[in-house]
XYZ file of C-alpha atoms in Angstrom:
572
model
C 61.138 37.935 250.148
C 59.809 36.984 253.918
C 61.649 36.200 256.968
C 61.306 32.233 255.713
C 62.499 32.716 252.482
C 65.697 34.020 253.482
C 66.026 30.859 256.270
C 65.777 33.470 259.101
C 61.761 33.019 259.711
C 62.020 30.616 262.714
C 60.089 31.977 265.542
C 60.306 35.213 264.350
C 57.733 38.016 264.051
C 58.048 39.977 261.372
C 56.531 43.226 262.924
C 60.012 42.952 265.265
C 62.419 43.313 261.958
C 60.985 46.882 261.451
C 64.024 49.119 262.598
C 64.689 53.522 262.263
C 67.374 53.715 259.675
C 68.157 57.520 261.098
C 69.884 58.297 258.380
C 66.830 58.872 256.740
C 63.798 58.713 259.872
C 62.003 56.386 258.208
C 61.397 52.611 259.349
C 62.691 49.745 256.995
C 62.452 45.746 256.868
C 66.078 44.687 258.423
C 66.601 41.056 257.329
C 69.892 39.521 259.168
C 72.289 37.223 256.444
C 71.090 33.969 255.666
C 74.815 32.730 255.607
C 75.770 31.176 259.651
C 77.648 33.473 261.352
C 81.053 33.238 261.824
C 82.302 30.914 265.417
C 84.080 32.942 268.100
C 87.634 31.644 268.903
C 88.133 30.372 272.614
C 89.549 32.837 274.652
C 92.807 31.961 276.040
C 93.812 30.908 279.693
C 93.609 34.458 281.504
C 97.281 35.516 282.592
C 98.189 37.329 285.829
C 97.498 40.974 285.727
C 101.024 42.887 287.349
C 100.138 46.406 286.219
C 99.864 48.963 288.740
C 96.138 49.371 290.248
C 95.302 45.965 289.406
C 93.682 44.462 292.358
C 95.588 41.973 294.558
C 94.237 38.411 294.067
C 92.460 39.324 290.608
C 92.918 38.239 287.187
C 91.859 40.307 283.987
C 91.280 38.792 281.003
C 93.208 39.846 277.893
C 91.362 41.651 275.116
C 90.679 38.703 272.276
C 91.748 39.847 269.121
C 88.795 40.066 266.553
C 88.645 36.974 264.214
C 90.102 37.614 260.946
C 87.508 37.165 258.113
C 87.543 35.791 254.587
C 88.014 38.599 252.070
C 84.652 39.526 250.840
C 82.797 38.831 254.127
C 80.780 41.608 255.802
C 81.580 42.174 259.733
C 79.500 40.275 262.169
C 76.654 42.384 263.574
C 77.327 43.846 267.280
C 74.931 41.243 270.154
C 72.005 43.404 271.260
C 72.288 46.376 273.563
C 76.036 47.607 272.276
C 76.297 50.786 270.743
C 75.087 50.602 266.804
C 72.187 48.159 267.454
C 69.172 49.036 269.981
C 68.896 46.935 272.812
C 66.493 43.608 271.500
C 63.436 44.717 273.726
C 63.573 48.218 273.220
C 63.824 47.376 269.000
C 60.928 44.936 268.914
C 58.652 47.865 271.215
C 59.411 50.323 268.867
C 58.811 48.153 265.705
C 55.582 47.297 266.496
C 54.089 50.589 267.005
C 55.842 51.789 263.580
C 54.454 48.689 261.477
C 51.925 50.683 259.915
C 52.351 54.596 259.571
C 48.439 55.217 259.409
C 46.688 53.860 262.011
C 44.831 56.533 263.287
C 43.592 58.588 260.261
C 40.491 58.604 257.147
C 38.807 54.818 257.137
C 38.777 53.557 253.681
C 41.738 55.739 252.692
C 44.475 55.588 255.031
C 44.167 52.156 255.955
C 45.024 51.069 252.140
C 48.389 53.194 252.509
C 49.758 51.570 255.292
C 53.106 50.224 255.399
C 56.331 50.342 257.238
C 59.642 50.156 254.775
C 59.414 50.111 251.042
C 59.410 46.101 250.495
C 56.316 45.888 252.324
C 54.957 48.652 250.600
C 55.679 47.018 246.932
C 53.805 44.028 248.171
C 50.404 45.876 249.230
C 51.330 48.044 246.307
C 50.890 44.813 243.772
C 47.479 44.186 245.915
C 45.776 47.590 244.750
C 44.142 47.835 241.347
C 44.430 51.437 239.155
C 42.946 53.542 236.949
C 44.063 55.786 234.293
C 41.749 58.812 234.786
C 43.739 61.367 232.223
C 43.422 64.542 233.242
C 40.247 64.186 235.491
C 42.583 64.344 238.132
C 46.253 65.559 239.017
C 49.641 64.145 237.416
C 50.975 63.509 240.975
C 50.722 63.739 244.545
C 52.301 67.364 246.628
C 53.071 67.066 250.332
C 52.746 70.311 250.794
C 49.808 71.478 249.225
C 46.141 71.001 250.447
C 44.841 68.305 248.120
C 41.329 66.231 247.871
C 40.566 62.468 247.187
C 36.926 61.389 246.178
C 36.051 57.913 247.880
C 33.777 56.075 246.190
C 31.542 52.642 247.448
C 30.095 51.052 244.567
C 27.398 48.581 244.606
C 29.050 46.218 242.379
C 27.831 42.756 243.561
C 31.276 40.949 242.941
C 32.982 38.723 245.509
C 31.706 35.510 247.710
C 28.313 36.158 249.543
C 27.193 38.931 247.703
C 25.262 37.726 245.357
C 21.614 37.824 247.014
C 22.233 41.862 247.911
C 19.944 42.987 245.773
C 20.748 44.303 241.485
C 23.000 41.136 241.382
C 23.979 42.333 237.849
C 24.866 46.036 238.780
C 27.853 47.529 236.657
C 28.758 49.360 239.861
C 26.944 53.055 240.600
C 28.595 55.505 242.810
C 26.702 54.392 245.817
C 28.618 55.801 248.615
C 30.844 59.102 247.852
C 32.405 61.416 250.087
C 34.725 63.967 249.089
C 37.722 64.016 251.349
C 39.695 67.311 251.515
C 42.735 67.490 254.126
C 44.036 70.983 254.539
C 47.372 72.828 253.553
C 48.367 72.494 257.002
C 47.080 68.948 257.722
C 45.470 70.636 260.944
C 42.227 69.791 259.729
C 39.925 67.887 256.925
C 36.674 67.853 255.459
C 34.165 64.839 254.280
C 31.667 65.811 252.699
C 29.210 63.254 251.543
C 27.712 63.466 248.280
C 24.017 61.751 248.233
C 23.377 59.144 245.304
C 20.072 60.417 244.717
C 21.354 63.808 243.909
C 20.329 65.758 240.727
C 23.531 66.419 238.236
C 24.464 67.335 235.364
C 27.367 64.327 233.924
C 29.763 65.747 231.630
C 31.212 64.153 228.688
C 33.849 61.920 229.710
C 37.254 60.625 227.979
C 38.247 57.494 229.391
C 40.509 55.068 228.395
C 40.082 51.466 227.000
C 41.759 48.059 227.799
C 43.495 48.538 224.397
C 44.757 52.101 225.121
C 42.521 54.005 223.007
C 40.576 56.691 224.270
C 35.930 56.934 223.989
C 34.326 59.919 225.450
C 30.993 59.308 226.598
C 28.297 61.321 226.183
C 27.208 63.167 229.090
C 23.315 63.159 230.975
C 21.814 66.179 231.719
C 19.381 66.114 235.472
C 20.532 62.536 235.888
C 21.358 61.243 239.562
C 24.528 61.481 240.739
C 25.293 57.510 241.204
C 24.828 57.216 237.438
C 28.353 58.943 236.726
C 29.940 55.510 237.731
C 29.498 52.309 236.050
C 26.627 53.482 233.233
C 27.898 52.546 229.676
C 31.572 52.483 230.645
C 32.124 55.629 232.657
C 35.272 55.172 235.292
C 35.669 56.725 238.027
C 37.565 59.651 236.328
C 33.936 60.417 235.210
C 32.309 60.907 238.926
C 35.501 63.205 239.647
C 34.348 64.842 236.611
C 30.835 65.268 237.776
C 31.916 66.661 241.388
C 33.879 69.257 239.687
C 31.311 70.188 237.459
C 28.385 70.300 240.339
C 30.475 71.764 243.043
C 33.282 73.549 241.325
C 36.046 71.425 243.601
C 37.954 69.570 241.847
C 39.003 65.906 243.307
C 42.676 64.928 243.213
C 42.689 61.538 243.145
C 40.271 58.517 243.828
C 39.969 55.655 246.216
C 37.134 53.016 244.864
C 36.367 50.321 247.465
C 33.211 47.505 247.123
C 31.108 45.098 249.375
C 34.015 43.151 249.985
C 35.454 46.132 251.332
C 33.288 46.866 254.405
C 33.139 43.303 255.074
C 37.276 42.465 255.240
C 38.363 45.905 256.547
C 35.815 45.371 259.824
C 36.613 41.777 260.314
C 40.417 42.766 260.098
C 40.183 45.077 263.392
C 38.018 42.952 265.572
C 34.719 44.450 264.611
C 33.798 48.024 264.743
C 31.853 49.724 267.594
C 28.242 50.995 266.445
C 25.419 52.972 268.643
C 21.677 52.669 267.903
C 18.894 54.104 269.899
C 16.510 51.614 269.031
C 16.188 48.183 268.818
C 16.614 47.083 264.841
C 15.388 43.647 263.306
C 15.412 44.890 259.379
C 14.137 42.130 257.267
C 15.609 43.870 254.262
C 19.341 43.761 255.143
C 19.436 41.151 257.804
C 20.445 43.225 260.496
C 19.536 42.814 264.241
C 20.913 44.851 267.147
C 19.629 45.158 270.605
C 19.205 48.931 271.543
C 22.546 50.822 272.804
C 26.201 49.788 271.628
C 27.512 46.746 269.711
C 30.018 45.728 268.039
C 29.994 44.545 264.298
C 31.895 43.390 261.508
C 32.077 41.290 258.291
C 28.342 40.535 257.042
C 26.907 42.570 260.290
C 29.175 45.824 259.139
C 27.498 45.545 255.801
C 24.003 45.270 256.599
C 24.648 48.424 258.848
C 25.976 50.688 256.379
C 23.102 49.521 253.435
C 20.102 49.812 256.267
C 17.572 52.235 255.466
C 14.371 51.268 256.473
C 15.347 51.808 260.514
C 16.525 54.992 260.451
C 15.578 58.349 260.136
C 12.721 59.026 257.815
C 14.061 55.435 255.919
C 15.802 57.953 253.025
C 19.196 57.979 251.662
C 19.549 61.155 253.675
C 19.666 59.179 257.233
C 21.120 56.749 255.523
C 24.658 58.588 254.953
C 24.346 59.958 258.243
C 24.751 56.574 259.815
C 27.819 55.487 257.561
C 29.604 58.689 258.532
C 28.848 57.492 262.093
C 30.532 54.247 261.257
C 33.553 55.997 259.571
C 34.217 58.368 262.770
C 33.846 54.349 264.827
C 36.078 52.964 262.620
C 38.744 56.081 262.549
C 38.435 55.838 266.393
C 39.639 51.760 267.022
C 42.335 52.311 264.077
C 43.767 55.110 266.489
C 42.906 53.125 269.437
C 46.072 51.526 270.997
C 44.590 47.751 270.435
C 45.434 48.556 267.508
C 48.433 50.709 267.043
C 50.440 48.270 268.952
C 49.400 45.188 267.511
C 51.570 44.194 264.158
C 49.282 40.994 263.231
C 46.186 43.219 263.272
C 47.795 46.223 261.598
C 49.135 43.738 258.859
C 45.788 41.928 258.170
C 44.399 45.406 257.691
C 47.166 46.664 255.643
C 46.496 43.486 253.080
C 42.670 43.439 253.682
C 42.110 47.075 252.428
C 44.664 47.085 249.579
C 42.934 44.042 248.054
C 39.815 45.954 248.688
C 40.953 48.959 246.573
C 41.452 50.393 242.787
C 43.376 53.973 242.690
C 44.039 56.406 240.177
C 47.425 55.269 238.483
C 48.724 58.553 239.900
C 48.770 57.738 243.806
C 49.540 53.890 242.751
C 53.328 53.861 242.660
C 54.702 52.672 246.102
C 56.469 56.313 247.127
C 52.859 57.581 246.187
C 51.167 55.726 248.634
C 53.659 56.424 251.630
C 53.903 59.800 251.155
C 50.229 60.234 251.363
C 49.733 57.801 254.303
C 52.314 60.022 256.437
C 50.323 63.152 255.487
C 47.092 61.955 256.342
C 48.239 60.825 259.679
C 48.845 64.264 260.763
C 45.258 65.036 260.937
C 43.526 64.523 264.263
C 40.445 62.933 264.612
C 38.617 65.742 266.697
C 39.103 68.146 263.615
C 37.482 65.467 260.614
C 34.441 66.802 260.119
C 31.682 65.317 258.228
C 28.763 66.734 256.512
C 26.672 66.456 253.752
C 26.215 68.876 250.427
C 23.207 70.746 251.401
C 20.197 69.833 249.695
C 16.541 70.558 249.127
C 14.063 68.135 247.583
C 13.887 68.222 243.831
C 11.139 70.950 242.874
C 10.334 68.529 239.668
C 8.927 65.359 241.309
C 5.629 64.709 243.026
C 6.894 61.493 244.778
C 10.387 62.939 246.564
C 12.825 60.495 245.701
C 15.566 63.161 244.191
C 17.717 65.898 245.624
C 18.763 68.970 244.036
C 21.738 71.224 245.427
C 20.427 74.157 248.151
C 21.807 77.051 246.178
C 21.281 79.030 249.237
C 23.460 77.035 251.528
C 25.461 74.663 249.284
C 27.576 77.780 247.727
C 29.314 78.387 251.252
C 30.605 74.846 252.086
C 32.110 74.535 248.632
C 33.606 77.720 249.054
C 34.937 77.297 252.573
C 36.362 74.093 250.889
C 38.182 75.496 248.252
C 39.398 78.175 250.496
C 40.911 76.008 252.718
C 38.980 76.993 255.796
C 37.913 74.330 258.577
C 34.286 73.101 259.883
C 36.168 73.001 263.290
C 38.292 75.503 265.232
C 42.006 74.686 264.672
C 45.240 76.559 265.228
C 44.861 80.323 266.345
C 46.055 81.381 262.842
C 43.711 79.737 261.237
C 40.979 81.439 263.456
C 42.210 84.208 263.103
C 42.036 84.394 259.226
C 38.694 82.975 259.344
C 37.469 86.026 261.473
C 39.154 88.467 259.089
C 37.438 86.847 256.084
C 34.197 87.120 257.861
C 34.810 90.344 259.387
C 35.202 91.872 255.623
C 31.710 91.512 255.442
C 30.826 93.663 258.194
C 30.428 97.066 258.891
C 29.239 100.047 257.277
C 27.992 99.908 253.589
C 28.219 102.714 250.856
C 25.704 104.109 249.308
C 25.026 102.218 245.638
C 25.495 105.432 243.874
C 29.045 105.690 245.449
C 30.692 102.461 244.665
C 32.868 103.439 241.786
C 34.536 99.471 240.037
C 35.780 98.995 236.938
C 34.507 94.899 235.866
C 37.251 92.528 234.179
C 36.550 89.320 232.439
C 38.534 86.557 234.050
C 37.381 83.483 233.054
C 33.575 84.194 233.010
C 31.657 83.567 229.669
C 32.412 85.768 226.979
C 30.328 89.480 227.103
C 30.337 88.683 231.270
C 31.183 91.605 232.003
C 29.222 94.208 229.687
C 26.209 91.968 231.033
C 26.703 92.732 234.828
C 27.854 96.431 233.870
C 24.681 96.769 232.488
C 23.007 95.335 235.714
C 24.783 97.360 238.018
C 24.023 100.173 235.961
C 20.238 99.916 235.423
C 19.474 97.557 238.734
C 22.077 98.264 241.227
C 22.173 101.394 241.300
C 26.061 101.774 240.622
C 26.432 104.106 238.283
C 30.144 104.878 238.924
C 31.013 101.503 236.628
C 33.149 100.638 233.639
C 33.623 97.974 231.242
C 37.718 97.461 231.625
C 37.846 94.284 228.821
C 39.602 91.009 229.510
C 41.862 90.323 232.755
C 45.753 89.306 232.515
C 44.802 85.858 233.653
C 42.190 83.291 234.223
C 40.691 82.870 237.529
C 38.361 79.942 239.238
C 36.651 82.417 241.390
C 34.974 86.360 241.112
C 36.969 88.579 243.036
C 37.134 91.966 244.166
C 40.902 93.868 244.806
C 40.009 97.455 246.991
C 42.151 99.776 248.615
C 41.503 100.508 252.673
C 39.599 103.583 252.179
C 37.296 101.600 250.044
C 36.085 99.097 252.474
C 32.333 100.281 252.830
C 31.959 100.497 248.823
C 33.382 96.437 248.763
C 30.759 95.467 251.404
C 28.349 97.487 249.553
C 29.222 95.722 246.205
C 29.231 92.136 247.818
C 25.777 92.432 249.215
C 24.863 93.335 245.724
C 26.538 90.676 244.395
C 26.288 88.125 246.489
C 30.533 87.571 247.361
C 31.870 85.798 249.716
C 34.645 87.113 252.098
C 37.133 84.993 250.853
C 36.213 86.657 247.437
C 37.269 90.228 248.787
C 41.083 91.065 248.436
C 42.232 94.058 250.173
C 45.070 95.428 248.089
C 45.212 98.391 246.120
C 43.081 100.749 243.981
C 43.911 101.707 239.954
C 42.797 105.133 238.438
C 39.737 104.311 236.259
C 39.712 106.122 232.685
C 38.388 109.732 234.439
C 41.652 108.958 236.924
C 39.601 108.255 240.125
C 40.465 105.927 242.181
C 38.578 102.266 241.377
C 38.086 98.856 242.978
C 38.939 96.184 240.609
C 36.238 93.237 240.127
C 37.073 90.307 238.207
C 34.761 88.068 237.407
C 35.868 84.340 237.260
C 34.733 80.597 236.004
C 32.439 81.037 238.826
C 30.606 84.052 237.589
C 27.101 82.364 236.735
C 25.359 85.540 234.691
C 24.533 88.735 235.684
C 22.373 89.634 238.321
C 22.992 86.293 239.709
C 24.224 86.339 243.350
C 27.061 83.770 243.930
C 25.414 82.807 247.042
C 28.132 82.251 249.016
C 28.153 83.584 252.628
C 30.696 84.206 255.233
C 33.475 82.268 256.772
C 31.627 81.774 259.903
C 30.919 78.054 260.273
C 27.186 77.233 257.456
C 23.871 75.952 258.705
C 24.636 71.832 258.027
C 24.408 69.126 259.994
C 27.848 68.049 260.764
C 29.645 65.796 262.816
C 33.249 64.866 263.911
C 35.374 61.600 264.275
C 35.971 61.866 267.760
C 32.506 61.803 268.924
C 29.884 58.860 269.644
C 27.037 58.987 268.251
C 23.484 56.835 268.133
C 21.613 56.173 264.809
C 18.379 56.646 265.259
């Protein structure tokens, strides 16, 4: 219930009833009692003061003795500035910056978690729409664990004025998707864009029905990537699927926004500053900007993001590389004091993108939502990075209109994902693990003949590793190799335990084998069954045959385009 409703609400902004509770550091809605407060007595005619040290011609006026109350009746709050309420100006300063917890932080995201005390929260939590994606994603949110949210635009043509953009009967594709991951440490996050037009492989997908029954749906096999939403019922539990399966990350959660989206969210913070280097007049989606910087929002914001045809080579490509130069703009004014420290902006926001949104039922409870607002604020702009799955044109086609995944590049940014390493340089210790990961690749390499590994199944497909004994063996050179059965426990990715005097035969073994740093565990050696000393090499889910390289390179920042919120930057 609002300021009105409780027959407080006259003149009265509600931004200024935001108060600390520090009892628990958070900010809650403080509504005074509707009942009128209790009349102060008349103080009575001041007597002369005789005491010693009073001074001469001066009268002191007695203490008044508190007005009794009725039995039942809470105490009268203290008048502003005594001690147990914050002085009335100092209160209203500090409840207007703490309105919304996420101002500054990831566009379509963070903005739909904001909220300053849990009965403001229930409201924009009855605003957002969910989705029961089963296990696609995870049971519940950790704030202390790295974790990754796929954000997905569709081009679903619902809501006013959207009905001449184009398929006005679209079910909704995956138009716009970019995987967000924020870092164990929140000193850093990644989004990485995932193009529309890319080459996939959809798995079968369980998802659940209005009536609470559960249809799979049969998977595609080389189909583009925007089919995994929409496309004879799949949800977006099926996309998440479909990024696991192509990049071996697996998304978290999901935030799902439409047309509406762009339009309300801009128009809620005044319009969002955009750079072109050229003049545009696009006939296609209506939009007109003089060269240099403007500033757009509502209908404008939209034609930006969907405008191909002026940019770049007029591919989807350029295309995403102009919306992640909107998202960085848009990141930028939310942590821009304009509007930090206004509470009518930051509350048209708040309800704009929660309208705007449908969640996965996990991260749709109101503690959820908080909890993940407060962690994504921690990131700082200058260390979002954005960048693009690395791609190649599909090999297939005569006319280029596909993209298939650069197995050459692509293997490195998913791992550096996974592994929790930044695009940007953070925190020393993070630098300084990077470097060691990296720096296990180099130096001097052993001689084939002398690396001496036993090979454990760990996850790979069954015979794994009596295939790539067999390779090392007859291909590799490393004769010093044993079959050593099934490992204790599954693992996601191939790795490789060795002892410090066995350094050059690792490096050796991962240019052979293609490993990554990350992949290379100094530890200990075992005795193999002669009783010589052994590396250990287990080969995971990743493990795609043998004789296949995994591809993935070192730690050092990969050769993609990338980009980061802090910067401006011109489409062109």
């Amino acid at each position: 219930m609002d300021a009105q409703g409780r027959g407080r609400g006259d003149d009265i902004d509600p931004a200024d009833q935001w108060v600390l509770n520090p009892n628990t550091g958070e900010y809650e809605l403080r509504l005074g009692p509707s009942a009128p407060q209790s009349s102060v007595p008349r103080p009575r005619k001041p007597a002369a003061d005789t005491g010693a040290g009073a001074p001469v011609g001066r009268t002191k006026t007695p203490e008044i003795p508190p007005q009794r109350r009725r039995r039942g009746v809470p105490p009268e709050e203290p008048p502003p500035g005594r001690r147990g309420r914050r002085p009335a100006k100092q209160q209203k300063s500090k409840a207007k910056k703490a309105v919304l917890w996420t101002g500054g932080t990831m566009a379509f995201v963070l903005i739909a978690l904001a909220g300053g005390g849990y009965v403001y929260l229930k409201h924009l939590e009855g605003n957002v729409s969910t989705t029961d994606v089963g296990d696609a994603g995870a049971s519940s949110f950790s704030k202390d664990e790295a974790f990754n949210i796929l954000i997905i635009g569709t081009d679903k043509r619902t809501g006013e004025g959207n009905e001449s953009y184009g398929d006005t009967g679209s079910v909704g594709h995956a138009d716009t998707t970019i995987l967000l991951h924020v870092s164990k440490d929140r000193s850093n996050a990644t989004a990485l864009s995932i193009p529309r037009d890319l080459i996939v492989d959809i798995p079968d997908c369980p998802t659940k029905q209005e009536d609470g029954t559960e249809k799979t749906i049969a998977g595609l096999e080389g189909a583009r990537f925007n089919r995994s939403l929409g496309e004879n019922g799949r949800d977006p539990g099926c996309t998440m699927r479909t990024v696991k399966a192509a990049t071996g990350i697996s998304p978290d959660h999901f935030m799902m926004a439409d047309f509406n989206a762009v339009k309300t969210l801009t128009t809620a913070v005044d319009g969002v500053e955009v750079c072109v280097e050229n003049a545009v007049n696009d006939k296609q989606s209506k939009l007109v900007l003089p060269a240099g910087e403007s500033t757009v929002e509502g209908e404008q914001a939209l034609a930006f993001l969907r405008t191909r045809k002026s940019f770049g080579n007029s591919g989807d490509l350029d295309r995403i590389k102009v919306q992640q130069q909107f998202l960085g703009s848009l990141m930028r004014k939310m942590a821009s004091g304009d509007t930090l420290t206004n509470p009518a902006k930051l509350l048209k926001l708040a309800e704009a993108a929660t309208k705007a949104l449908t969640v996965d039922s996990a991260i749709g409870k109101v503690g959820t939502l908080k909890d993940i607002g407060l962690e994504l604020k921690k990131v700082p702009t200058k260390n979002i990075t954005f960048t693009t799955i690395p791609v190649s044109d599909n090999p297939t086609e005569k006319i280029k209109a596909t993209v298939v995944i650069d197995k050459s590049r692509a293997p490195q940014v998913f791992d550096m994902i996974q592994n929790d390493i930044s695009f940007t340089e953070v925190k020393a210790e993070q630098k300084k693990e990077a470097a060691a990961v990296a720096a296990r690749l180099k130096g001097t390499k052993s001689d084939a003949s002398e690396v001496r590994v036993r090979i454990l199944n760990g996850g790979a497909a069954a015979g794994s590793a009596q295939a790539e004994l067999a390779y090392l063996q007859t291909e590799a050179g490393v004769s010093k190799s044993e079959n050593a059965g099934n490992a204790e426990a599954t693992l996601a990715k191939t790795t490789l335990e060795y002892a410090p005097d066995q350094a050059d035969q690792a490096r050796r073994l991962a240019d052979i084998m293609g490993l990554s740093g990350s992949a290379m565990k100094p530890g200990k050696s075992v005795d193999n069954s002669q009783g010589l000393p052994t590396m250990t090499l287990t080969l995971g889910k990743d493990f795609k045959g043998a004789g296949v390289k995994l591809n993935s390179a070192s730690a050092a920042t990969p050769d993609v385009e990338k980009s980061t919120a802090d910067k401006v930057q011109c489409a062109s």
